[in-house]
Amino acid sequence: MISPFHYRADELHCEELSLSSIAEEVGTPCYVYSQSAIEAAVTAYQAALQGLRYRICYSVKANSSLGILRVLVARGLGADIVSLGELRRWQAAGGDPRKVVFSGVGKTREEIDAALMADIFLFNVESEEELAVIAEVARTRGVRARVALRVNPDVDPQTHPYISTGLKQNKFGISMPTARRLFESAAKHPSLEILGIDCHIGSQLTKTSPFTDAVARLVAMVLDLERAGIRLRTLDLGGGLGIDYGKGDAVPPSPGEYGLAIKEALAPLAHLDMEILCEPGRSIVGPAGVLLTRVLYRKASEAKHFLIVDAAMNDLMRPALYNSYHPMQAVRDPARTAITTDVVGPICETGDFLARERNLPVLDAGELLCVGAAGAYGSSMSSNYNTRPRGAEVLVHGDKHAVIRRRETLEQLMANEQVAEL
Ligand code: LLP
């Protein structure tokens, strides 16, 4: 597919709509998403996994806006959630709870109970204590909880340390020896139904080898359990496939390349006809979204040139948190003199930057800048720091568009507060 974000007569468009017209209508900062790009990513995954019995459980944390979830629900996807809030969002978007896997190291009793009552597909269990609590809640309710054990395969995903999860020093998953023991005991527990095995080794992976290394370890465990008379039905690969942020370094594998690699690694399990789950987030929505922001001021010091824009770290936290790189384009007339500049927001923190030392066309106050590859972990990680209302979100499909989230109001920001005279 040609990029959904492209210039037409020197005007950046999302599908058939000019980004300036969207900014005119809803104001800035705002997120704009291409529905066709999201759908194309889903199709790519489906084609890549063809031949396996699979279920794609979109990782809701990557972008949990209802309008985005709705697109994925309509394509028949399941969901990977990490809180009751995400389950409720999925349901509010029309999603089927029976296609939901519940991951995360700190599920509360209340969340476990609500998820059991919603009849979710399974819990990805992250510790022995959590397994005991799930069993206990299920017993109280008189039901059996379907569970998978999330193992920690101890492979290095070779990504940013904050988003590495599959190393033994990380807080995630259960060590392989402990998992082996828990599979044996859980298989006998009357309130538990052991469905499978799960892992998630990290995010923004740029090679297939960490995935295949992890799968090899899971495969060995599944075969070992089979010999012990425990037959697993699901194997969950987690998410983690990276996307191209346009920095010019290694381009991550496509879903097709990923699919080929994992199919090969899963081959020894063919006789078990397991259902293969995966939990992609970033690679489904990341490239499909941009953050539109307007230049407020320009400022030059002896050392630097700054572009002060109306989006900040509260809108897109990734650069501040991980020093991550997002591509940037002028919305109009891209072919003009460029200058090395820092793109910063209005927040009172030196860490409030969207780009550093970036070569960008010289923009004037009032002009629009498009921050690319912002569909994942953009709006879902946004906050109200500095009492900044979160921006609008717009979904585009062809020449149609809808505001899927209105800009927050200051009244909403203060709605739960009161002053107290003590
Ligand atoms: N499954 C589990 C259990 C996860 O923890 C995650 C992401 C995913 C699936 C989806 O991974 P993905 O396909 O999106 O890589 N905020 C960071 C990313 C944190 C990822 C956390 N877990 C960022 O902005 O880069």
CSV table of C-alpha atoms and ligand atoms in Angstrom, one decimal:
chain,number,residue,atom,x,y,z
A,1,MET,CA,0.0,0.0,0.0
A,2,ILE,CA,1.2,3.5,-0.7
A,3,SER,CA,1.7,5.5,2.4
A,4,PRO,CA,-1.7,6.8,3.6
A,5,PHE,CA,0.2,10.1,4.4
A,6,HIS,CA,1.3,11.7,1.2
A,7,TYR,CA,1.7,15.0,-0.5
A,8,ARG,CA,-0.7,16.2,-3.1
A,9,ALA,CA,0.2,19.6,-4.6
A,10,ASP,CA,2.6,20.2,-1.7
A,11,GLU,CA,-0.1,19.6,0.8
A,12,LEU,CA,0.2,16.6,3.2
A,13,HIS,CA,-2.9,14.4,3.1
A,14,CYS,CA,-4.2,11.5,5.1
A,15,GLU,CA,-5.9,9.3,2.5
A,16,GLU,CA,-8.1,11.8,0.6
A,17,LEU,CA,-8.1,14.6,3.1
A,18,SER,CA,-5.7,17.4,3.6
A,19,LEU,CA,-4.3,17.6,7.1
A,20,SER,CA,-4.7,21.4,7.1
A,21,SER,CA,-8.5,21.0,6.7
A,22,ILE,CA,-8.6,18.6,9.6
A,23,ALA,CA,-6.5,20.9,11.8
A,24,GLU,CA,-8.8,23.8,10.8
A,25,GLU,CA,-11.8,21.9,11.9
A,26,VAL,CA,-10.7,20.3,15.2
A,27,GLY,CA,-7.7,22.5,16.2
A,28,THR,CA,-4.3,21.4,17.3
A,29,PRO,CA,-2.7,19.4,18.7
A,30,CYS,CA,-4.7,16.4,17.3
A,31,TYR,CA,-4.1,12.9,16.3
A,32,VAL,CA,-5.1,11.8,12.9
A,33,TYR,CA,-5.4,8.1,11.9
A,34,SER,CA,-5.8,6.3,8.6
A,35,GLN,CA,-8.4,3.5,8.8
A,36,SER,CA,-7.0,2.0,5.6
A,37,ALA,CA,-3.5,1.8,7.1
A,38,ILE,CA,-4.9,0.0,10.2
A,39,GLU,CA,-6.8,-2.4,8.0
A,40,ALA,CA,-3.8,-3.0,5.8
A,41,ALA,CA,-1.7,-4.0,8.8
A,42,VAL,CA,-4.4,-6.4,10.0
A,43,THR,CA,-4.5,-7.9,6.5
A,44,ALA,CA,-0.7,-8.3,6.5
A,45,TYR,CA,-0.8,-10.2,9.8
A,46,GLN,CA,-3.7,-12.4,8.6
A,47,ALA,CA,-1.8,-13.3,5.4
A,48,ALA,CA,1.4,-13.8,7.4
A,49,LEU,CA,-0.2,-16.3,9.8
A,50,GLN,CA,-2.1,-18.2,7.1
A,51,GLY,CA,-1.6,-21.9,7.6
A,52,LEU,CA,-1.6,-21.7,11.4
A,53,ARG,CA,-4.7,-21.9,13.5
A,54,TYR,CA,-4.3,-18.4,14.9
A,55,ARG,CA,-6.0,-15.5,16.7
A,56,ILE,CA,-4.7,-12.0,16.7
A,57,CYS,CA,-5.3,-10.3,20.0
A,58,TYR,CA,-4.6,-6.6,19.4
A,59,SER,CA,-2.7,-5.1,22.3
A,60,VAL,CA,-5.2,-2.4,23.5
A,61,LYS,CA,-2.5,-0.4,25.3
A,62,ALA,CA,-1.0,0.7,22.0
A,63,ASN,CA,-4.1,2.8,21.2
A,64,SER,CA,-7.2,2.3,23.2
A,65,SER,CA,-9.4,5.0,21.7
A,66,LEU,CA,-12.9,3.5,21.0
A,67,GLY,CA,-12.9,4.6,17.4
A,68,ILE,CA,-9.7,2.7,16.8
A,69,LEU,CA,-10.8,-0.4,18.7
A,70,ARG,CA,-14.0,-0.4,16.6
A,71,VAL,CA,-12.0,-0.8,13.4
A,72,LEU,CA,-10.3,-3.8,14.9
A,73,VAL,CA,-13.5,-5.3,16.3
A,74,ALA,CA,-15.0,-5.0,12.8
A,75,ARG,CA,-12.1,-7.0,11.4
A,76,GLY,CA,-12.7,-9.8,13.9
A,77,LEU,CA,-9.7,-9.3,16.1
A,78,GLY,CA,-9.4,-10.3,19.7
A,79,ALA,CA,-7.7,-8.1,22.4
A,80,ASP,CA,-4.8,-8.3,24.8
A,81,ILE,CA,-5.7,-6.2,27.8
A,82,VAL,CA,-3.9,-5.2,31.0
A,83,SER,CA,-6.6,-3.7,33.1
A,84,LEU,CA,-10.3,-3.8,33.7
A,85,GLY,CA,-10.5,-0.3,32.0
A,86,GLU,CA,-9.2,-1.8,28.8
A,87,LEU,CA,-11.7,-4.6,29.0
A,88,ARG,CA,-14.5,-2.1,29.4
A,89,ARG,CA,-13.2,-0.1,26.4
A,90,TRP,CA,-13.1,-3.2,24.3
A,91,GLN,CA,-16.7,-4.0,25.2
A,92,ALA,CA,-17.8,-0.4,24.7
A,93,ALA,CA,-16.4,-0.7,21.1
A,94,GLY,CA,-18.5,-3.8,20.6
A,95,GLY,CA,-15.6,-6.2,21.2
A,96,ASP,CA,-16.3,-9.8,22.3
A,97,PRO,CA,-14.9,-10.5,25.8
A,98,ARG,CA,-14.5,-14.2,24.8
A,99,LYS,CA,-11.7,-13.1,22.5
A,100,VAL,CA,-9.8,-11.3,25.2
A,101,VAL,CA,-6.5,-12.4,26.9
A,102,PHE,CA,-5.7,-10.6,30.1
A,103,SER,CA,-2.0,-9.9,30.7
A,104,GLY,CA,0.0,-7.9,33.2
A,105,VAL,CA,1.9,-8.6,36.5
A,106,GLY,CA,-0.5,-6.8,38.8
A,107,LYS,CA,-4.1,-7.8,38.2
A,108,THR,CA,-6.2,-7.0,41.2
A,109,ARG,CA,-8.8,-9.4,42.7
A,110,GLU,CA,-11.6,-7.0,41.5
A,111,GLU,CA,-10.2,-7.1,38.0
A,112,ILE,CA,-9.9,-10.9,38.0
A,113,ASP,CA,-13.4,-11.2,39.2
A,114,ALA,CA,-14.9,-8.8,36.6
A,115,ALA,CA,-12.9,-10.5,33.8
A,116,LEU,CA,-14.1,-14.0,35.0
A,117,MET,CA,-17.7,-12.7,35.0
A,118,ALA,CA,-17.2,-11.3,31.5
A,119,ASP,CA,-16.1,-14.8,30.5
A,120,ILE,CA,-12.8,-13.7,28.9
A,121,PHE,CA,-10.9,-16.2,26.9
A,122,LEU,CA,-8.0,-16.6,29.3
A,123,PHE,CA,-5.7,-15.0,31.8
A,124,ASN,CA,-2.0,-14.8,31.1
A,125,VAL,CA,-0.6,-15.5,34.5
A,126,GLU,CA,2.6,-13.8,35.6
A,127,SER,CA,3.3,-15.3,39.0
A,128,GLU,CA,2.6,-18.2,41.4
A,129,GLU,CA,0.8,-15.9,43.8
A,130,GLU,CA,-1.4,-14.5,41.0
A,131,LEU,CA,-2.3,-18.0,39.9
A,132,ALA,CA,-3.4,-18.8,43.5
A,133,VAL,CA,-5.6,-15.6,43.6
A,134,ILE,CA,-7.2,-16.5,40.2
A,135,ALA,CA,-7.9,-20.0,41.4
A,136,GLU,CA,-9.4,-18.6,44.6
A,137,VAL,CA,-11.6,-16.0,42.9
A,138,ALA,CA,-12.8,-18.7,40.4
A,139,ARG,CA,-13.6,-21.1,43.3
A,140,THR,CA,-15.6,-18.4,45.1
A,141,ARG,CA,-17.6,-17.8,41.9
A,142,GLY,CA,-18.0,-21.6,41.2
A,143,VAL,CA,-16.4,-21.4,37.8
A,144,ARG,CA,-13.1,-22.6,36.2
A,145,ALA,CA,-10.7,-19.9,35.1
A,146,ARG,CA,-8.9,-20.5,31.8
A,147,VAL,CA,-5.3,-19.7,32.2
A,148,ALA,CA,-2.0,-19.6,30.3
A,149,LEU,CA,1.3,-19.2,32.1
A,150,ARG,CA,3.5,-16.4,30.9
A,151,VAL,CA,7.0,-17.7,30.9
A,152,ASN,CA,10.1,-15.6,30.9
A,153,PRO,CA,12.2,-17.2,28.2
A,154,ASP,CA,15.3,-15.1,29.1
A,155,VAL,CA,16.1,-13.9,25.6
A,156,ASP,CA,17.5,-10.5,24.8
A,157,PRO,CA,15.1,-8.7,22.5
A,158,GLN,CA,17.8,-6.1,21.7
A,159,THR,CA,15.6,-3.1,22.2
A,160,HIS,CA,15.3,-0.1,24.5
A,161,PRO,CA,15.8,-1.3,28.1
A,162,TYR,CA,12.5,0.2,29.2
A,163,ILE,CA,10.6,-1.9,26.8
A,164,SER,CA,12.5,-5.2,27.2
A,165,THR,CA,10.5,-7.7,29.1
A,166,GLY,CA,11.8,-11.2,28.4
A,167,LEU,CA,15.1,-11.1,30.3
A,168,LYS,CA,15.3,-12.8,33.6
A,169,GLN,CA,16.0,-9.6,35.5
A,170,ASN,CA,12.7,-8.1,34.2
A,171,LYS,CA,9.5,-8.2,36.3
A,172,PHE,CA,7.5,-10.1,33.7
A,173,GLY,CA,6.6,-13.7,33.4
A,174,ILE,CA,7.5,-16.8,35.4
A,175,SER,CA,10.9,-18.5,35.1
A,176,MET,CA,10.9,-21.6,33.0
A,177,PRO,CA,11.7,-24.0,36.0
A,178,THR,CA,8.9,-22.5,38.1
A,179,ALA,CA,6.5,-22.6,35.2
A,180,ARG,CA,7.2,-26.2,34.7
A,181,ARG,CA,6.3,-27.0,38.3
A,182,LEU,CA,3.2,-24.7,38.2
A,183,PHE,CA,1.9,-26.4,35.0
A,184,GLU,CA,1.9,-29.7,36.9
A,185,SER,CA,0.1,-28.4,39.9
A,186,ALA,CA,-2.4,-26.2,38.1
A,187,ALA,CA,-3.3,-29.0,35.8
A,188,LYS,CA,-4.8,-30.8,38.8
A,189,HIS,CA,-6.5,-27.8,40.3
A,190,PRO,CA,-10.4,-28.0,40.1
A,191,SER,CA,-10.8,-24.2,39.6
A,192,LEU,CA,-8.3,-23.9,36.9
A,193,GLU,CA,-8.2,-24.9,33.3
A,194,ILE,CA,-4.7,-24.8,31.9
A,195,LEU,CA,-5.0,-23.7,28.3
A,196,GLY,CA,-1.6,-22.7,27.3
A,197,ILE,CA,1.7,-21.0,27.4
A,198,ASP,CA,2.5,-17.4,26.7
A,199,CYS,CA,5.5,-15.0,26.4
A,200,HIS,CA,6.1,-11.4,25.4
A,201,ILE,CA,9.8,-10.5,25.2
A,202,GLY,CA,9.7,-6.8,24.4
A,203,SER,CA,8.6,-4.1,22.1
A,204,GLN,CA,9.9,-2.5,19.0
A,205,LEU,CA,12.0,-5.5,18.0
A,206,THR,CA,13.9,-5.1,14.8
A,207,LYS,CA,14.9,-8.7,14.1
A,208,THR,CA,13.2,-12.0,14.0
A,209,SER,CA,15.8,-13.9,15.9
A,210,PRO,CA,14.7,-13.0,19.4
A,211,PHE,CA,11.2,-14.1,18.5
A,212,THR,CA,12.4,-17.4,17.2
A,213,ASP,CA,14.7,-18.0,20.1
A,214,ALA,CA,11.8,-17.4,22.5
A,215,VAL,CA,9.5,-19.7,20.5
A,216,ALA,CA,12.2,-22.4,20.5
A,217,ARG,CA,12.1,-22.3,24.3
A,218,LEU,CA,8.4,-22.4,24.5
A,219,VAL,CA,8.3,-25.3,22.0
A,220,ALA,CA,10.7,-27.3,24.2
A,221,MET,CA,8.5,-26.7,27.2
A,222,VAL,CA,5.3,-27.7,25.3
A,223,LEU,CA,6.9,-30.9,24.2
A,224,ASP,CA,8.2,-31.7,27.6
A,225,LEU,CA,4.7,-31.1,29.1
A,226,GLU,CA,3.3,-33.4,26.4
A,227,ARG,CA,5.6,-36.2,27.5
A,228,ALA,CA,4.4,-35.6,31.1
A,229,GLY,CA,0.8,-35.9,29.9
A,230,ILE,CA,-0.1,-32.2,30.0
A,231,ARG,CA,-1.4,-31.1,26.6
A,232,LEU,CA,-1.5,-27.4,26.0
A,233,ARG,CA,-3.9,-25.9,23.5
A,234,THR,CA,-2.7,-22.4,23.0
A,235,LEU,CA,0.7,-20.8,22.5
A,236,ASP,CA,0.8,-17.0,22.7
A,237,LEU,CA,3.8,-15.2,21.2
A,238,GLY,CA,3.0,-11.8,22.6
A,239,GLY,CA,3.5,-8.7,20.6
A,240,GLY,CA,6.7,-6.7,19.9
A,241,LEU,CA,7.2,-6.4,16.1
A,242,GLY,CA,8.9,-3.1,15.5
A,243,ILE,CA,8.0,-0.4,13.0
A,244,ASP,CA,10.1,2.0,10.9
A,245,TYR,CA,10.4,5.3,12.7
A,246,GLY,CA,12.3,6.7,9.7
A,247,LYS,CA,15.5,7.3,11.5
A,248,GLY,CA,17.5,5.5,8.8
A,249,ASP,CA,18.6,2.5,10.9
A,250,ALA,CA,17.6,-1.1,10.4
A,251,VAL,CA,14.1,-1.5,9.0
A,252,PRO,CA,12.2,-4.0,11.1
A,253,PRO,CA,10.9,-7.2,9.6
A,254,SER,CA,7.4,-7.1,8.0
A,255,PRO,CA,4.6,-9.1,9.4
A,256,GLY,CA,5.2,-11.5,6.4
A,257,GLU,CA,8.8,-12.1,7.4
A,258,TYR,CA,7.8,-12.4,11.0
A,259,GLY,CA,5.2,-15.0,10.1
A,260,LEU,CA,7.6,-17.1,8.1
A,261,ALA,CA,10.1,-17.1,10.9
A,262,ILE,CA,7.7,-18.1,13.6
A,263,LYS,CA,6.0,-20.8,11.5
A,264,GLU,CA,9.3,-22.4,11.0
A,265,ALA,CA,10.1,-22.2,14.7
A,266,LEU,CA,6.6,-23.7,15.6
A,267,ALA,CA,6.9,-26.6,13.1
A,268,PRO,CA,7.8,-29.2,15.9
A,269,LEU,CA,4.4,-28.6,17.4
A,270,ALA,CA,2.4,-29.3,14.2
A,271,HIS,CA,1.0,-32.6,15.6
A,272,LEU,CA,-0.6,-30.8,18.5
A,273,ASP,CA,-2.8,-28.5,16.3
A,274,MET,CA,-2.4,-25.7,18.9
A,275,GLU,CA,-4.1,-22.3,18.5
A,276,ILE,CA,-1.3,-19.7,18.0
A,277,LEU,CA,-2.1,-16.3,19.6
A,278,CYS,CA,-0.2,-13.1,19.0
A,279,GLU,CA,-0.6,-9.7,20.6
A,280,PRO,CA,0.6,-7.0,18.2
A,281,GLY,CA,0.0,-3.4,19.1
A,282,ARG,CA,2.5,-1.0,17.6
A,283,SER,CA,2.8,-2.7,14.3
A,284,ILE,CA,-1.0,-2.5,13.8
A,285,VAL,CA,-1.6,1.2,14.7
A,286,GLY,CA,1.8,2.9,14.9
A,287,PRO,CA,2.3,3.8,11.2
A,288,ALA,CA,-1.4,4.6,10.8
A,289,GLY,CA,-1.3,7.7,13.0
A,290,VAL,CA,0.2,11.2,13.2
A,291,LEU,CA,0.2,14.0,15.6
A,292,LEU,CA,-0.6,17.4,14.1
A,293,THR,CA,0.8,20.4,15.9
A,294,ARG,CA,1.1,24.1,15.1
A,295,VAL,CA,4.1,26.3,15.5
A,296,LEU,CA,3.6,28.8,18.3
A,297,TYR,CA,7.0,30.6,18.2
A,298,ARG,CA,10.5,30.4,16.9
A,299,LYS,CA,13.4,31.2,19.1
A,300,ALA,CA,17.1,31.2,18.5
A,301,SER,CA,19.8,31.2,21.1
A,302,GLU,CA,23.5,31.4,20.5
A,303,ALA,CA,23.6,27.6,20.7
A,304,LYS,CA,20.3,26.5,19.1
A,305,HIS,CA,17.3,27.1,17.1
A,306,PHE,CA,14.0,26.1,18.7
A,307,LEU,CA,10.6,25.5,17.2
A,308,ILE,CA,8.0,25.9,20.0
A,309,VAL,CA,4.9,24.0,19.0
A,310,ASP,CA,1.5,23.5,20.7
A,311,ALA,CA,2.0,19.7,21.3
A,312,ALA,CA,4.1,18.6,24.2
A,313,MET,CA,5.3,15.6,26.2
A,314,ASN,CA,1.9,15.2,27.7
A,315,ASP,CA,0.5,14.6,24.1
A,316,LEU,CA,3.4,12.4,22.9
A,317,MET,CA,5.6,11.2,25.7
A,318,ARG,CA,7.8,8.8,23.8
A,319,PRO,CA,10.6,11.3,22.9
A,320,ALA,CA,10.8,12.5,26.6
A,321,LEU,CA,10.6,9.0,28.0
A,322,TYR,CA,12.7,6.9,25.7
A,323,ASN,CA,14.5,9.6,23.6
A,324,SER,CA,12.6,8.1,20.7
A,325,TYR,CA,12.7,9.4,17.2
A,326,HIS,CA,9.5,10.3,15.3
A,327,PRO,CA,9.6,11.5,11.7
A,328,MET,CA,8.5,15.1,11.0
A,329,GLN,CA,7.2,16.8,8.0
A,330,ALA,CA,5.9,20.3,7.1
A,331,VAL,CA,2.2,20.0,6.3
A,332,ARG,CA,2.6,22.5,3.4
A,333,ASP,CA,5.4,23.2,1.0
A,334,PRO,CA,8.0,20.7,2.2
A,335,ALA,CA,10.6,21.7,-0.4
A,336,ARG,CA,12.1,24.8,1.3
A,337,THR,CA,15.3,25.6,3.1
A,338,ALA,CA,16.0,23.4,6.0
A,339,ILE,CA,17.5,24.3,9.4
A,340,THR,CA,18.7,22.2,12.3
A,341,THR,CA,16.2,22.7,15.1
A,342,ASP,CA,14.9,21.4,18.4
A,343,VAL,CA,11.1,20.9,18.4
A,344,VAL,CA,9.9,21.6,21.9
A,345,GLY,CA,6.5,21.9,23.6
A,346,PRO,CA,5.2,24.5,26.1
A,347,ILE,CA,5.7,22.3,29.2
A,348,CYS,CA,8.1,23.5,31.9
A,349,GLU,CA,10.6,20.7,31.6
A,350,THR,CA,13.8,20.5,29.7
A,351,GLY,CA,12.7,16.9,28.7
A,352,ASP,CA,9.7,18.3,26.9
A,353,PHE,CA,11.0,17.9,23.4
A,354,LEU,CA,9.6,16.1,20.3
A,355,ALA,CA,12.8,16.2,18.4
A,356,ARG,CA,16.4,17.3,18.9
A,357,GLU,CA,18.8,18.6,16.3
A,358,ARG,CA,16.5,17.8,13.5
A,359,ASN,CA,16.9,19.0,10.0
A,360,LEU,CA,13.5,20.5,9.2
A,361,PRO,CA,12.1,23.0,6.7
A,362,VAL,CA,12.0,26.5,8.2
A,363,LEU,CA,8.5,26.9,9.5
A,364,ASP,CA,6.8,30.2,10.6
A,365,ALA,CA,4.5,30.7,13.6
A,366,GLY,CA,1.1,29.4,12.7
A,367,GLU,CA,2.3,26.7,10.3
A,368,LEU,CA,1.5,23.0,10.8
A,369,LEU,CA,4.0,20.3,11.6
A,370,CYS,CA,3.2,16.6,11.2
A,371,VAL,CA,4.8,14.2,13.7
A,372,GLY,CA,4.7,10.7,12.1
A,373,ALA,CA,4.4,7.1,13.3
A,374,ALA,CA,2.5,8.3,16.3
A,375,GLY,CA,-0.5,6.0,16.2
A,376,ALA,CA,0.9,3.7,18.9
A,377,TYR,CA,1.7,4.7,22.4
A,378,GLY,CA,0.8,8.3,21.5
A,379,SER,CA,-2.7,9.1,22.7
A,380,SER,CA,-2.8,6.1,25.0
A,381,MET,CA,0.2,7.5,27.0
A,382,SER,CA,-1.0,11.1,27.0
A,383,SER,CA,-1.6,12.9,30.2
A,384,ASN,CA,-2.8,16.2,31.6
A,385,TYR,CA,0.5,17.4,32.9
A,386,ASN,CA,0.6,21.2,33.2
A,387,THR,CA,-3.3,21.0,33.1
A,388,ARG,CA,-3.3,20.6,29.4
A,389,PRO,CA,-6.4,19.1,28.0
A,390,ARG,CA,-5.8,16.1,25.7
A,391,GLY,CA,-6.3,16.9,22.0
A,392,ALA,CA,-8.9,15.6,19.6
A,393,GLU,CA,-8.5,12.4,17.6
A,394,VAL,CA,-9.8,12.0,14.0
A,395,LEU,CA,-10.2,8.9,12.0
A,396,VAL,CA,-10.0,9.2,8.2
A,397,HIS,CA,-11.2,6.7,5.7
A,398,GLY,CA,-11.0,7.7,2.0
A,399,ASP,CA,-12.6,11.1,1.8
A,400,LYS,CA,-14.6,10.6,5.0
A,401,HIS,CA,-13.6,11.4,8.5
A,402,ALA,CA,-15.0,11.4,12.0
A,403,VAL,CA,-13.9,13.0,15.3
A,404,ILE,CA,-13.4,9.9,17.4
A,405,ARG,CA,-12.4,11.8,20.5
A,406,ARG,CA,-13.3,15.5,21.2
A,407,ARG,CA,-10.7,17.7,22.8
A,408,GLU,CA,-11.0,17.6,26.6
A,409,THR,CA,-12.3,20.7,28.3
A,410,LEU,CA,-10.9,22.3,31.4
A,411,GLU,CA,-14.1,21.6,33.2
A,412,GLN,CA,-13.6,17.8,32.6
A,413,LEU,CA,-10.1,18.1,33.9
A,414,MET,CA,-11.3,19.6,37.2
A,415,ALA,CA,-14.5,17.6,37.5
A,416,ASN,CA,-13.4,15.3,40.3
A,417,GLU,CA,-11.8,17.9,42.4
A,418,GLN,CA,-13.0,20.1,45.2
A,419,VAL,CA,-11.4,22.5,47.6
A,420,ALA,CA,-11.5,21.6,51.3
A,421,GLU,CA,-11.3,23.9,54.3
A,422,LEU,CA,-9.8,21.7,57.1
B,1,LLP,N1,1.7,-8.0,24.9
B,1,LLP,C1,2.2,-7.6,26.1
B,1,LLP,C2,2.1,-8.5,27.2
B,1,LLP,C3,2.8,-6.4,26.2
B,1,LLP,O1,3.3,-6.0,27.3
B,1,LLP,C4,2.9,-5.5,25.0
B,1,LLP,C5,3.5,-4.2,25.1
B,1,LLP,C6,2.3,-6.0,23.8
B,1,LLP,C7,1.7,-7.2,23.8
B,1,LLP,C8,2.3,-5.2,22.6
B,1,LLP,O2,3.6,-4.9,22.1
B,1,LLP,P1,3.8,-4.2,20.7
B,1,LLP,O3,3.4,-5.1,19.6
B,1,LLP,O4,3.1,-2.9,20.7
B,1,LLP,O5,5.3,-3.9,20.7
B,1,LLP,N2,5.3,2.5,25.6
B,1,LLP,C9,6.3,1.8,24.8
B,1,LLP,C10,5.9,0.4,24.5
B,1,LLP,C11,5.6,-0.4,25.7
B,1,LLP,C12,5.1,-1.8,25.3
B,1,LLP,C13,4.5,-2.5,26.5
B,1,LLP,N3,4.0,-3.8,26.2
B,1,LLP,C14,6.7,2.6,23.6
B,1,LLP,O6,6.1,3.7,23.4
B,1,LLP,O7,7.6,2.3,22.8
